[in-house]
């Protein structure tokens, strides 16, 4: 919308004032406006993030509107540049097509560069705030050079205060946190996430992006958190009894995060080599620094989960998929083709376990994933975690039954050497077992409308006012 307005206004202005000075003046003001965006938006974004945390809908939507208004000036001014450039470049009507094509080619190349350079280079290296300032500085430098060439240094003197503002923002404008989160001990940005480490009641928690989910949790003397992480260790016990913990030698975790599941698996399965797959290297750094993610049996693989498993030469006893965090569910890890890859990398008695988000009364995501996975795996189980929006789905590579799980529990309970942790996890798993879900849509690589389902889940979560934690 803003670019459309810029094209319209810029075209009319260019006809009234077809001067290079006018174009470079517009770009100078656009550069200043870009540089001011993060400074002006920070308090508003803080208000919005806090409102989202506390489900204050009025403040949330009000902040959204204000943030959108912040972009009116810079985007509209930048949009005015293209028609201005065409108007100034055309001196021969016989060259209109050639000149217009050249300008639009440069514009498209600029859009391509502007999409990937900030995301892949600038933001991970210097952060969002300084990225705005760097882009503003480059645009202002270009505008000033053009203004000097076209109009001389006297005209340029009118705008020399602008770079001083940008310099001041570089020096004094950066300090502060993006969210007023109680207990915040560390925050950073990566190519994939806004990352927070929070300490609360002696617990260290990893939160990402909007911060509605606890992605990892750590306390030195505690392993059971009634969350999805420990449920992974219950997976192999759906196979025929007896299943001894020391039989488990190979585990893959897709969605390693800061390693909560690794601690649980390393305790229960001491002989297991754990391949922890995480796409975000900064989360791995955070896990090692703040969550004691340093188990000697952990092999960290920094890759996309589907790619990593597909190209692995190993077969696993357990594959855990913990990459589903509404609204950020990677659709390519929900499809029939993906689960065929997982099945191909499980041992004969291997088990896949997935953490799935839901709302109190909307289980469409579970229904669809169950239906999709059931086309690949013969036996599935779903257990709900109490006081949360999480369900755990277990899929066994061979036909199994619930009696296997009960038999394994009895055997482990009778063994005095069994760690009580696994018995507690299995009891939680059994207590939350659900009936077979409704028939849902089968997701494929060709059609997997995950966003529609997850967006409606998030809206239900917001408007319901419920406060359970999505982990």
GROMACS .gro file of C-alpha atoms in nm:
model
  471
    1UNK     CA    1   0.000   0.000   0.000
    2UNK     CA    2   0.275   0.244   0.097
    3UNK     CA    3   0.477   0.166  -0.216
    4UNK     CA    4   0.164   0.214  -0.425
    5UNK     CA    5   0.114   0.555  -0.267
    6UNK     CA    6   0.481   0.634  -0.327
    7UNK     CA    7   0.461   0.542  -0.695
    8UNK     CA    8   0.152   0.757  -0.742
    9UNK     CA    9   0.283   1.061  -0.553
   10UNK     CA   10   0.633   1.026  -0.696
   11UNK     CA   11   0.507   1.019  -1.052
   12UNK     CA   12   0.301   1.334  -1.007
   13UNK     CA   13   0.583   1.514  -0.821
   14UNK     CA   14   0.838   1.416  -1.085
   15UNK     CA   15   0.628   1.583  -1.353
   16UNK     CA   16   0.600   1.902  -1.146
   17UNK     CA   17   0.964   1.912  -1.038
   18UNK     CA   18   1.180   1.701  -1.273
   19UNK     CA   19   1.505   1.782  -1.093
   20UNK     CA   20   1.781   1.560  -0.962
   21UNK     CA   21   1.795   1.775  -0.651
   22UNK     CA   22   1.434   1.685  -0.568
   23UNK     CA   23   1.500   1.312  -0.607
   24UNK     CA   24   1.807   1.314  -0.384
   25UNK     CA   25   1.630   1.532  -0.128
   26UNK     CA   26   1.350   1.273  -0.110
   27UNK     CA   27   1.604   0.992  -0.067
   28UNK     CA   28   1.782   1.186   0.210
   29UNK     CA   29   1.460   1.218   0.408
   30UNK     CA   30   1.379   0.854   0.339
   31UNK     CA   31   1.719   0.751   0.478
   32UNK     CA   32   1.662   0.953   0.795
   33UNK     CA   33   1.317   0.800   0.838
   34UNK     CA   34   1.461   0.449   0.802
   35UNK     CA   35   1.721   0.526   1.068
   36UNK     CA   36   1.455   0.649   1.309
   37UNK     CA   37   1.232   0.342   1.277
   38UNK     CA   38   1.399   0.124   1.544
   39UNK     CA   39   1.428   0.411   1.790
   40UNK     CA   40   1.062   0.502   1.754
   41UNK     CA   41   0.939   0.144   1.741
   42UNK     CA   42   1.127   0.001   2.039
   43UNK     CA   43   0.890   0.127   2.314
   44UNK     CA   44   0.591   0.033   2.100
   45UNK     CA   45   0.727  -0.315   2.032
   46UNK     CA   46   0.795  -0.358   2.403
   47UNK     CA   47   0.434  -0.268   2.473
   48UNK     CA   48   0.317  -0.511   2.205
   49UNK     CA   49   0.533  -0.799   2.331
   50UNK     CA   50   0.422  -0.744   2.689
   51UNK     CA   51   0.060  -0.725   2.574
   52UNK     CA   52   0.103  -1.054   2.388
   53UNK     CA   53   0.253  -1.213   2.698
   54UNK     CA   54  -0.042  -1.096   2.908
   55UNK     CA   55  -0.304  -1.135   2.631
   56UNK     CA   56  -0.403  -0.766   2.644
   57UNK     CA   57  -0.574  -0.751   2.305
   58UNK     CA   58  -0.637  -0.377   2.298
   59UNK     CA   59  -0.273  -0.290   2.359
   60UNK     CA   60  -0.160  -0.563   2.119
   61UNK     CA   61  -0.364  -0.447   1.822
   62UNK     CA   62  -0.310  -0.081   1.904
   63UNK     CA   63   0.064  -0.134   1.899
   64UNK     CA   64   0.038  -0.320   1.570
   65UNK     CA   65  -0.143  -0.026   1.411
   66UNK     CA   66   0.114   0.222   1.541
   67UNK     CA   67   0.404   0.010   1.411
   68UNK     CA   68   0.242  -0.002   1.069
   69UNK     CA   69   0.207   0.376   1.075
   70UNK     CA   70   0.581   0.406   1.147
   71UNK     CA   71   0.655   0.267   0.801
   72UNK     CA   72   0.431   0.511   0.615
   73UNK     CA   73   0.696   0.780   0.572
   74UNK     CA   74   1.009   0.578   0.479
   75UNK     CA   75   0.836   0.327   0.251
   76UNK     CA   76   0.629   0.592   0.074
   77UNK     CA   77   0.936   0.809   0.018
   78UNK     CA   78   1.136   0.515  -0.115
   79UNK     CA   79   0.847   0.424  -0.344
   80UNK     CA   80   0.867   0.770  -0.498
   81UNK     CA   81   1.219   0.705  -0.624
   82UNK     CA   82   1.132   0.474  -0.918
   83UNK     CA   83   0.898   0.707  -1.110
   84UNK     CA   84   1.135   0.997  -1.036
   85UNK     CA   85   1.431   0.803  -1.175
   86UNK     CA   86   1.241   0.711  -1.491
   87UNK     CA   87   1.126   1.070  -1.543
   88UNK     CA   88   1.477   1.210  -1.504
   89UNK     CA   89   1.644   0.939  -1.714
   90UNK     CA   90   1.419   0.981  -2.015
   91UNK     CA   91   1.561   1.242  -2.251
   92UNK     CA   92   1.466   1.066  -2.572
   93UNK     CA   93   1.115   0.926  -2.611
   94UNK     CA   94   1.250   0.656  -2.840
   95UNK     CA   95   1.446   0.515  -2.545
   96UNK     CA   96   1.155   0.495  -2.297
   97UNK     CA   97   1.124   0.116  -2.304
   98UNK     CA   98   1.498   0.057  -2.274
   99UNK     CA   99   1.543   0.304  -1.988
  100UNK     CA  100   1.236   0.181  -1.797
  101UNK     CA  101   1.347  -0.180  -1.833
  102UNK     CA  102   1.696  -0.095  -1.707
  103UNK     CA  103   1.561   0.091  -1.403
  104UNK     CA  104   1.317  -0.186  -1.313
  105UNK     CA  105   1.596  -0.445  -1.354
  106UNK     CA  106   1.813  -0.250  -1.109
  107UNK     CA  107   1.515  -0.212  -0.876
  108UNK     CA  108   1.443  -0.586  -0.883
  109UNK     CA  109   1.809  -0.668  -0.820
  110UNK     CA  110   1.803  -0.428  -0.527
  111UNK     CA  111   1.492  -0.596  -0.387
  112UNK     CA  112   1.659  -0.936  -0.416
  113UNK     CA  113   1.974  -0.813  -0.242
  114UNK     CA  114   1.773  -0.632   0.022
  115UNK     CA  115   1.581  -0.947   0.102
  116UNK     CA  116   1.877  -1.175   0.163
  117UNK     CA  117   2.166  -0.957   0.282
  118UNK     CA  118   1.990  -0.831   0.598
  119UNK     CA  119   1.852  -1.176   0.680
  120UNK     CA  120   2.164  -1.382   0.615
  121UNK     CA  121   2.439  -1.133   0.697
  122UNK     CA  122   2.346  -0.812   0.874
  123UNK     CA  123   2.090  -0.919   1.136
  124UNK     CA  124   2.288  -1.225   1.257
  125UNK     CA  125   2.607  -1.016   1.266
  126UNK     CA  126   2.502  -0.678   1.405
  127UNK     CA  127   2.136  -0.715   1.507
  128UNK     CA  128   1.814  -0.558   1.385
  129UNK     CA  129   1.872  -0.212   1.532
  130UNK     CA  130   2.210  -0.157   1.368
  131UNK     CA  131   2.086  -0.316   1.045
  132UNK     CA  132   1.835  -0.033   1.011
  133UNK     CA  133   2.111   0.219   1.078
  134UNK     CA  134   2.350   0.060   0.827
  135UNK     CA  135   2.083   0.060   0.556
  136UNK     CA  136   1.991   0.419   0.641
  137UNK     CA  137   2.358   0.519   0.621
  138UNK     CA  138   2.405   0.357   0.279
  139UNK     CA  139   2.093   0.523   0.140
  140UNK     CA  140   2.195   0.859   0.285
  141UNK     CA  141   2.547   0.828   0.143
  142UNK     CA  142   2.407   0.759  -0.203
  143UNK     CA  143   2.164   1.051  -0.174
  144UNK     CA  144   2.436   1.292  -0.055
  145UNK     CA  145   2.673   1.194  -0.336
  146UNK     CA  146   2.397   1.251  -0.588
  147UNK     CA  147   2.298   1.580  -0.428
  148UNK     CA  148   2.658   1.702  -0.430
  149UNK     CA  149   2.709   1.609  -0.797
  150UNK     CA  150   2.378   1.754  -0.913
  151UNK     CA  151   2.352   2.067  -0.697
  152UNK     CA  152   2.688   2.137  -0.533
  153UNK     CA  153   2.800   2.156  -0.174
  154UNK     CA  154   2.587   2.459  -0.081
  155UNK     CA  155   2.266   2.261  -0.130
  156UNK     CA  156   2.421   1.971   0.056
  157UNK     CA  157   2.487   2.187   0.363
  158UNK     CA  158   2.115   2.199   0.435
  159UNK     CA  159   2.117   1.829   0.514
  160UNK     CA  160   2.449   1.776   0.695
  161UNK     CA  161   2.267   1.742   1.027
  162UNK     CA  162   2.105   1.418   0.909
  163UNK     CA  163   2.416   1.197   0.928
  164UNK     CA  164   2.485   1.342   1.273
  165UNK     CA  165   2.151   1.201   1.385
  166UNK     CA  166   2.243   0.859   1.246
  167UNK     CA  167   2.583   0.871   1.418
  168UNK     CA  168   2.414   0.965   1.746
  169UNK     CA  169   2.180   0.669   1.709
  170UNK     CA  170   2.478   0.441   1.648
  171UNK     CA  171   2.646   0.566   1.966
  172UNK     CA  172   2.362   0.622   2.211
  173UNK     CA  173   2.055   0.459   2.067
  174UNK     CA  174   2.137   0.088   2.093
  175UNK     CA  175   2.141   0.008   2.468
  176UNK     CA  176   1.837  -0.164   2.613
  177UNK     CA  177   1.645  -0.486   2.570
  178UNK     CA  178   1.375  -0.558   2.318
  179UNK     CA  179   1.136  -0.697   2.578
  180UNK     CA  180   1.079  -0.606   2.942
  181UNK     CA  181   1.088  -0.969   3.048
  182UNK     CA  182   1.125  -1.046   3.416
  183UNK     CA  183   1.436  -1.253   3.482
  184UNK     CA  184   1.594  -1.190   3.143
  185UNK     CA  185   1.963  -1.284   3.157
  186UNK     CA  186   2.045  -1.295   2.787
  187UNK     CA  187   1.891  -1.204   2.453
  188UNK     CA  188   2.017  -1.218   2.099
  189UNK     CA  189   1.902  -1.247   1.740
  190UNK     CA  190   1.988  -1.506   1.479
  191UNK     CA  191   1.892  -1.569   1.119
  192UNK     CA  192   1.602  -1.777   1.247
  193UNK     CA  193   1.494  -1.653   1.590
  194UNK     CA  194   1.481  -1.384   1.852
  195UNK     CA  195   1.629  -1.571   2.150
  196UNK     CA  196   1.576  -1.510   2.522
  197UNK     CA  197   1.722  -1.687   2.824
  198UNK     CA  198   1.516  -1.628   3.137
  199UNK     CA  199   1.575  -1.727   3.498
  200UNK     CA  200   1.269  -1.771   3.716
  201UNK     CA  201   1.234  -1.955   4.048
  202UNK     CA  202   1.575  -2.119   3.997
  203UNK     CA  203   1.473  -2.247   3.652
  204UNK     CA  204   1.652  -2.141   3.334
  205UNK     CA  205   1.419  -2.124   3.034
  206UNK     CA  206   1.467  -2.074   2.661
  207UNK     CA  207   1.204  -1.866   2.485
  208UNK     CA  208   1.195  -1.778   2.117
  209UNK     CA  209   1.033  -1.500   1.917
  210UNK     CA  210   0.698  -1.400   2.074
  211UNK     CA  211   0.796  -1.599   2.381
  212UNK     CA  212   0.472  -1.792   2.427
  213UNK     CA  213   0.648  -2.127   2.441
  214UNK     CA  214   0.919  -2.264   2.669
  215UNK     CA  215   1.146  -2.444   2.425
  216UNK     CA  216   1.394  -2.574   2.683
  217UNK     CA  217   1.415  -2.568   3.060
  218UNK     CA  218   1.701  -2.641   3.297
  219UNK     CA  219   1.757  -2.691   3.667
  220UNK     CA  220   2.071  -2.865   3.779
  221UNK     CA  221   1.903  -3.104   4.023
  222UNK     CA  222   1.579  -3.168   3.833
  223UNK     CA  223   1.486  -3.364   3.521
  224UNK     CA  224   1.106  -3.400   3.533
  225UNK     CA  225   0.916  -3.085   3.430
  226UNK     CA  226   0.584  -3.240   3.319
  227UNK     CA  227   0.667  -3.127   2.968
  228UNK     CA  228   0.721  -3.287   2.629
  229UNK     CA  229   1.096  -3.328   2.671
  230UNK     CA  230   1.095  -3.627   2.906
  231UNK     CA  231   0.820  -3.805   2.712
  232UNK     CA  232   1.078  -3.909   2.454
  233UNK     CA  233   1.226  -4.164   2.694
  234UNK     CA  234   0.893  -4.351   2.712
  235UNK     CA  235   0.896  -4.422   2.338
  236UNK     CA  236   1.076  -4.760   2.315
  237UNK     CA  237   0.862  -4.919   2.585
  238UNK     CA  238   0.566  -4.951   2.348
  239UNK     CA  239   0.759  -5.243   2.194
  240UNK     CA  240   0.723  -5.600   2.317
  241UNK     CA  241   0.862  -5.659   2.666
  242UNK     CA  242   1.121  -5.674   2.793
  243UNK     CA  243   1.286  -5.357   2.667
  244UNK     CA  244   1.603  -5.282   2.863
  245UNK     CA  245   1.721  -4.920   2.867
  246UNK     CA  246   2.077  -5.024   2.786
  247UNK     CA  247   1.953  -5.176   2.456
  248UNK     CA  248   1.890  -4.826   2.319
  249UNK     CA  249   2.204  -4.713   2.136
  250UNK     CA  250   2.098  -4.456   1.875
  251UNK     CA  251   1.868  -4.155   1.919
  252UNK     CA  252   1.796  -3.861   1.690
  253UNK     CA  253   1.635  -3.541   1.816
  254UNK     CA  254   1.502  -3.308   1.546
  255UNK     CA  255   1.464  -2.975   1.720
  256UNK     CA  256   1.744  -2.999   1.975
  257UNK     CA  257   1.691  -2.647   2.115
  258UNK     CA  258   1.896  -2.613   2.435
  259UNK     CA  259   1.911  -2.983   2.514
  260UNK     CA  260   1.647  -3.059   2.777
  261UNK     CA  261   1.557  -3.388   2.607
  262UNK     CA  262   1.924  -3.480   2.581
  263UNK     CA  263   1.965  -3.471   2.961
  264UNK     CA  264   1.668  -3.703   3.005
  265UNK     CA  265   1.774  -3.946   2.733
  266UNK     CA  266   2.135  -3.958   2.851
  267UNK     CA  267   2.020  -4.056   3.201
  268UNK     CA  268   1.775  -4.327   3.096
  269UNK     CA  269   1.975  -4.466   2.802
  270UNK     CA  270   2.343  -4.452   2.908
  271UNK     CA  271   2.465  -4.641   2.599
  272UNK     CA  272   2.292  -4.416   2.348
  273UNK     CA  273   2.467  -4.185   2.105
  274UNK     CA  274   2.238  -3.887   2.058
  275UNK     CA  275   2.231  -3.694   1.730
  276UNK     CA  276   2.086  -3.355   1.817
  277UNK     CA  277   1.969  -3.173   1.503
  278UNK     CA  278   1.917  -2.797   1.528
  279UNK     CA  279   1.900  -2.550   1.241
  280UNK     CA  280   1.994  -2.245   1.451
  281UNK     CA  281   2.360  -2.239   1.561
  282UNK     CA  282   2.299  -1.958   1.809
  283UNK     CA  283   2.050  -2.172   1.999
  284UNK     CA  284   2.321  -2.438   2.025
  285UNK     CA  285   2.559  -2.177   2.168
  286UNK     CA  286   2.296  -2.073   2.421
  287UNK     CA  287   2.235  -2.436   2.516
  288UNK     CA  288   2.600  -2.498   2.587
  289UNK     CA  289   2.645  -2.178   2.786
  290UNK     CA  290   2.325  -2.160   2.991
  291UNK     CA  291   2.173  -2.511   2.987
  292UNK     CA  292   2.475  -2.736   3.043
  293UNK     CA  293   2.426  -2.899   2.702
  294UNK     CA  294   2.764  -3.070   2.714
  295UNK     CA  295   2.687  -3.441   2.738
  296UNK     CA  296   2.975  -3.644   2.588
  297UNK     CA  297   2.730  -3.869   2.399
  298UNK     CA  298   2.570  -3.573   2.222
  299UNK     CA  299   2.657  -3.516   1.857
  300UNK     CA  300   2.525  -3.176   1.748
  301UNK     CA  301   2.425  -3.144   1.382
  302UNK     CA  302   2.346  -2.791   1.264
  303UNK     CA  303   2.120  -2.855   0.966
  304UNK     CA  304   1.757  -2.857   0.864
  305UNK     CA  305   1.598  -3.160   1.028
  306UNK     CA  306   1.456  -3.321   0.716
  307UNK     CA  307   1.778  -3.276   0.522
  308UNK     CA  308   1.989  -3.411   0.807
  309UNK     CA  309   1.784  -3.728   0.854
  310UNK     CA  310   1.746  -3.791   0.481
  311UNK     CA  311   2.123  -3.781   0.434
  312UNK     CA  312   2.209  -3.978   0.747
  313UNK     CA  313   2.348  -4.329   0.707
  314UNK     CA  314   2.231  -4.435   1.054
  315UNK     CA  315   1.921  -4.611   1.177
  316UNK     CA  316   1.780  -4.509   1.513
  317UNK     CA  317   1.596  -4.665   1.804
  318UNK     CA  318   1.416  -4.335   1.867
  319UNK     CA  319   1.357  -4.034   1.645
  320UNK     CA  320   1.209  -3.736   1.827
  321UNK     CA  321   1.053  -3.451   1.630
  322UNK     CA  322   1.022  -3.145   1.851
  323UNK     CA  323   1.013  -2.876   1.583
  324UNK     CA  324   0.641  -2.797   1.598
  325UNK     CA  325   0.584  -2.464   1.774
  326UNK     CA  326   0.268  -2.289   1.648
  327UNK     CA  327   0.270  -2.068   1.452
  328UNK     CA  328   0.620  -2.172   1.342
  329UNK     CA  329   0.560  -2.526   1.216
  330UNK     CA  330   0.785  -2.625   0.925
  331UNK     CA  331   0.535  -2.773   0.682
  332UNK     CA  332   0.797  -2.994   0.518
  333UNK     CA  333   0.822  -3.184   0.848
  334UNK     CA  334   0.452  -3.268   0.855
  335UNK     CA  335   0.409  -3.456   0.530
  336UNK     CA  336   0.372  -3.818   0.432
  337UNK     CA  337   0.702  -3.801   0.245
  338UNK     CA  338   0.883  -3.674   0.556
  339UNK     CA  339   0.750  -3.956   0.771
  340UNK     CA  340   0.854  -4.208   0.507
  341UNK     CA  341   1.207  -4.073   0.544
  342UNK     CA  342   1.188  -4.114   0.922
  343UNK     CA  343   1.054  -4.469   0.891
  344UNK     CA  344   1.342  -4.555   0.659
  345UNK     CA  345   1.587  -4.438   0.926
  346UNK     CA  346   1.433  -4.627   1.217
  347UNK     CA  347   1.547  -4.969   1.327
  348UNK     CA  348   1.299  -5.254   1.294
  349UNK     CA  349   1.165  -5.188   1.645
  350UNK     CA  350   1.226  -4.814   1.630
  351UNK     CA  351   0.976  -4.556   1.754
  352UNK     CA  352   0.905  -4.202   1.639
  353UNK     CA  353   0.777  -3.947   1.891
  354UNK     CA  354   0.638  -3.602   1.807
  355UNK     CA  355   0.539  -3.306   2.023
  356UNK     CA  356   0.225  -3.140   1.881
  357UNK     CA  357   0.055  -2.818   1.988
  358UNK     CA  358  -0.322  -2.784   2.022
  359UNK     CA  359  -0.583  -2.569   2.191
  360UNK     CA  360  -0.830  -2.685   2.453
  361UNK     CA  361  -1.101  -2.780   2.205
  362UNK     CA  362  -0.928  -2.772   1.866
  363UNK     CA  363  -0.743  -3.092   1.781
  364UNK     CA  364  -0.737  -3.052   1.403
  365UNK     CA  365  -0.358  -3.050   1.389
  366UNK     CA  366  -0.342  -3.373   1.588
  367UNK     CA  367  -0.615  -3.527   1.372
  368UNK     CA  368  -0.434  -3.443   1.049
  369UNK     CA  369  -0.090  -3.550   1.169
  370UNK     CA  370  -0.231  -3.873   1.309
  371UNK     CA  371  -0.401  -3.948   0.976
  372UNK     CA  372  -0.084  -3.860   0.785
  373UNK     CA  373   0.149  -4.065   1.003
  374UNK     CA  374  -0.091  -4.361   1.007
  375UNK     CA  375  -0.039  -4.397   0.632
  376UNK     CA  376   0.326  -4.476   0.710
  377UNK     CA  377   0.338  -4.633   1.058
  378UNK     CA  378   0.116  -4.924   1.169
  379UNK     CA  379   0.047  -4.830   1.533
  380UNK     CA  380   0.010  -4.487   1.691
  381UNK     CA  381  -0.059  -4.357   2.042
  382UNK     CA  382  -0.150  -4.005   2.156
  383UNK     CA  383  -0.110  -3.876   2.509
  384UNK     CA  384  -0.208  -3.532   2.638
  385UNK     CA  385   0.009  -3.346   2.887
  386UNK     CA  386  -0.190  -3.195   3.170
  387UNK     CA  387  -0.195  -2.816   3.219
  388UNK     CA  388  -0.049  -2.751   2.877
  389UNK     CA  389  -0.135  -2.720   2.509
  390UNK     CA  390   0.081  -3.019   2.419
  391UNK     CA  391   0.008  -3.369   2.299
  392UNK     CA  392   0.269  -3.637   2.232
  393UNK     CA  393   0.227  -3.880   1.943
  394UNK     CA  394   0.417  -4.209   1.942
  395UNK     CA  395   0.444  -4.415   1.621
  396UNK     CA  396   0.599  -4.763   1.628
  397UNK     CA  397   0.774  -4.913   1.328
  398UNK     CA  398   0.603  -5.248   1.383
  399UNK     CA  399   0.257  -5.338   1.507
  400UNK     CA  400   0.237  -5.301   1.883
  401UNK     CA  401  -0.026  -5.279   2.155
  402UNK     CA  402  -0.072  -5.097   2.481
  403UNK     CA  403  -0.018  -5.413   2.682
  404UNK     CA  404   0.349  -5.399   2.580
  405UNK     CA  405   0.380  -5.065   2.757
  406UNK     CA  406   0.217  -5.200   3.074
  407UNK     CA  407   0.433  -5.513   3.071
  408UNK     CA  408   0.750  -5.306   3.039
  409UNK     CA  409   0.637  -5.083   3.325
  410UNK     CA  410   0.585  -5.384   3.552
  411UNK     CA  411   0.927  -5.527   3.465
  412UNK     CA  412   1.104  -5.196   3.523
  413UNK     CA  413   0.915  -5.137   3.846
  414UNK     CA  414   1.025  -5.475   3.982
  415UNK     CA  415   1.391  -5.404   3.904
  416UNK     CA  416   1.552  -5.227   4.202
  417UNK     CA  417   1.812  -5.071   3.971
  418UNK     CA  418   1.551  -4.888   3.763
  419UNK     CA  419   1.571  -4.511   3.788
  420UNK     CA  420   1.246  -4.376   3.930
  421UNK     CA  421   1.253  -4.102   3.669
  422UNK     CA  422   1.154  -4.337   3.387
  423UNK     CA  423   0.872  -4.485   3.594
  424UNK     CA  424   0.733  -4.138   3.657
  425UNK     CA  425   0.751  -4.051   3.288
  426UNK     CA  426   0.576  -4.372   3.187
  427UNK     CA  427   0.302  -4.313   3.443
  428UNK     CA  428   0.245  -3.965   3.299
  429UNK     CA  429   0.236  -4.107   2.947
  430UNK     CA  430  -0.021  -4.370   3.039
  431UNK     CA  431  -0.239  -4.129   3.237
  432UNK     CA  432  -0.273  -3.895   2.938
  433UNK     CA  433  -0.349  -4.154   2.670
  434UNK     CA  434  -0.634  -4.052   2.438
  435UNK     CA  435  -0.879  -4.231   2.215
  436UNK     CA  436  -0.807  -4.257   1.844
  437UNK     CA  437  -0.832  -3.905   1.693
  438UNK     CA  438  -1.083  -3.808   1.430
  439UNK     CA  439  -0.995  -3.858   1.066
  440UNK     CA  440  -0.803  -3.558   0.936
  441UNK     CA  441  -0.640  -3.441   0.619
  442UNK     CA  442  -0.333  -3.631   0.498
  443UNK     CA  443  -0.050  -3.383   0.445
  444UNK     CA  444   0.177  -3.430   0.145
  445UNK     CA  445   0.464  -3.236  -0.007
  446UNK     CA  446   0.215  -3.119  -0.267
  447UNK     CA  447  -0.047  -2.996  -0.018
  448UNK     CA  448   0.008  -2.926   0.351
  449UNK     CA  449  -0.202  -2.625   0.464
  450UNK     CA  450  -0.037  -2.601   0.804
  451UNK     CA  451  -0.054  -2.223   0.831
  452UNK     CA  452  -0.432  -2.212   0.815
  453UNK     CA  453  -0.463  -2.455   1.105
  454UNK     CA  454  -0.191  -2.302   1.320
  455UNK     CA  455  -0.312  -1.947   1.265
  456UNK     CA  456  -0.659  -2.039   1.386
  457UNK     CA  457  -0.506  -2.216   1.686
  458UNK     CA  458  -0.312  -1.905   1.779
  459UNK     CA  459  -0.620  -1.684   1.742
  460UNK     CA  460  -0.819  -1.919   1.964
  461UNK     CA  461  -0.540  -1.907   2.218
  462UNK     CA  462  -0.534  -1.526   2.216
  463UNK     CA  463  -0.908  -1.468   2.230
  464UNK     CA  464  -0.979  -1.740   2.486
  465UNK     CA  465  -0.762  -1.571   2.747
  466UNK     CA  466  -0.621  -1.905   2.855
  467UNK     CA  467  -0.279  -1.899   3.013
  468UNK     CA  468  -0.147  -2.253   2.976
  469UNK     CA  469   0.205  -2.269   2.843
  470UNK     CA  470   0.272  -2.407   2.498
  471UNK     CA  471   0.599  -2.597   2.523
   0.00000   0.00000   0.00000
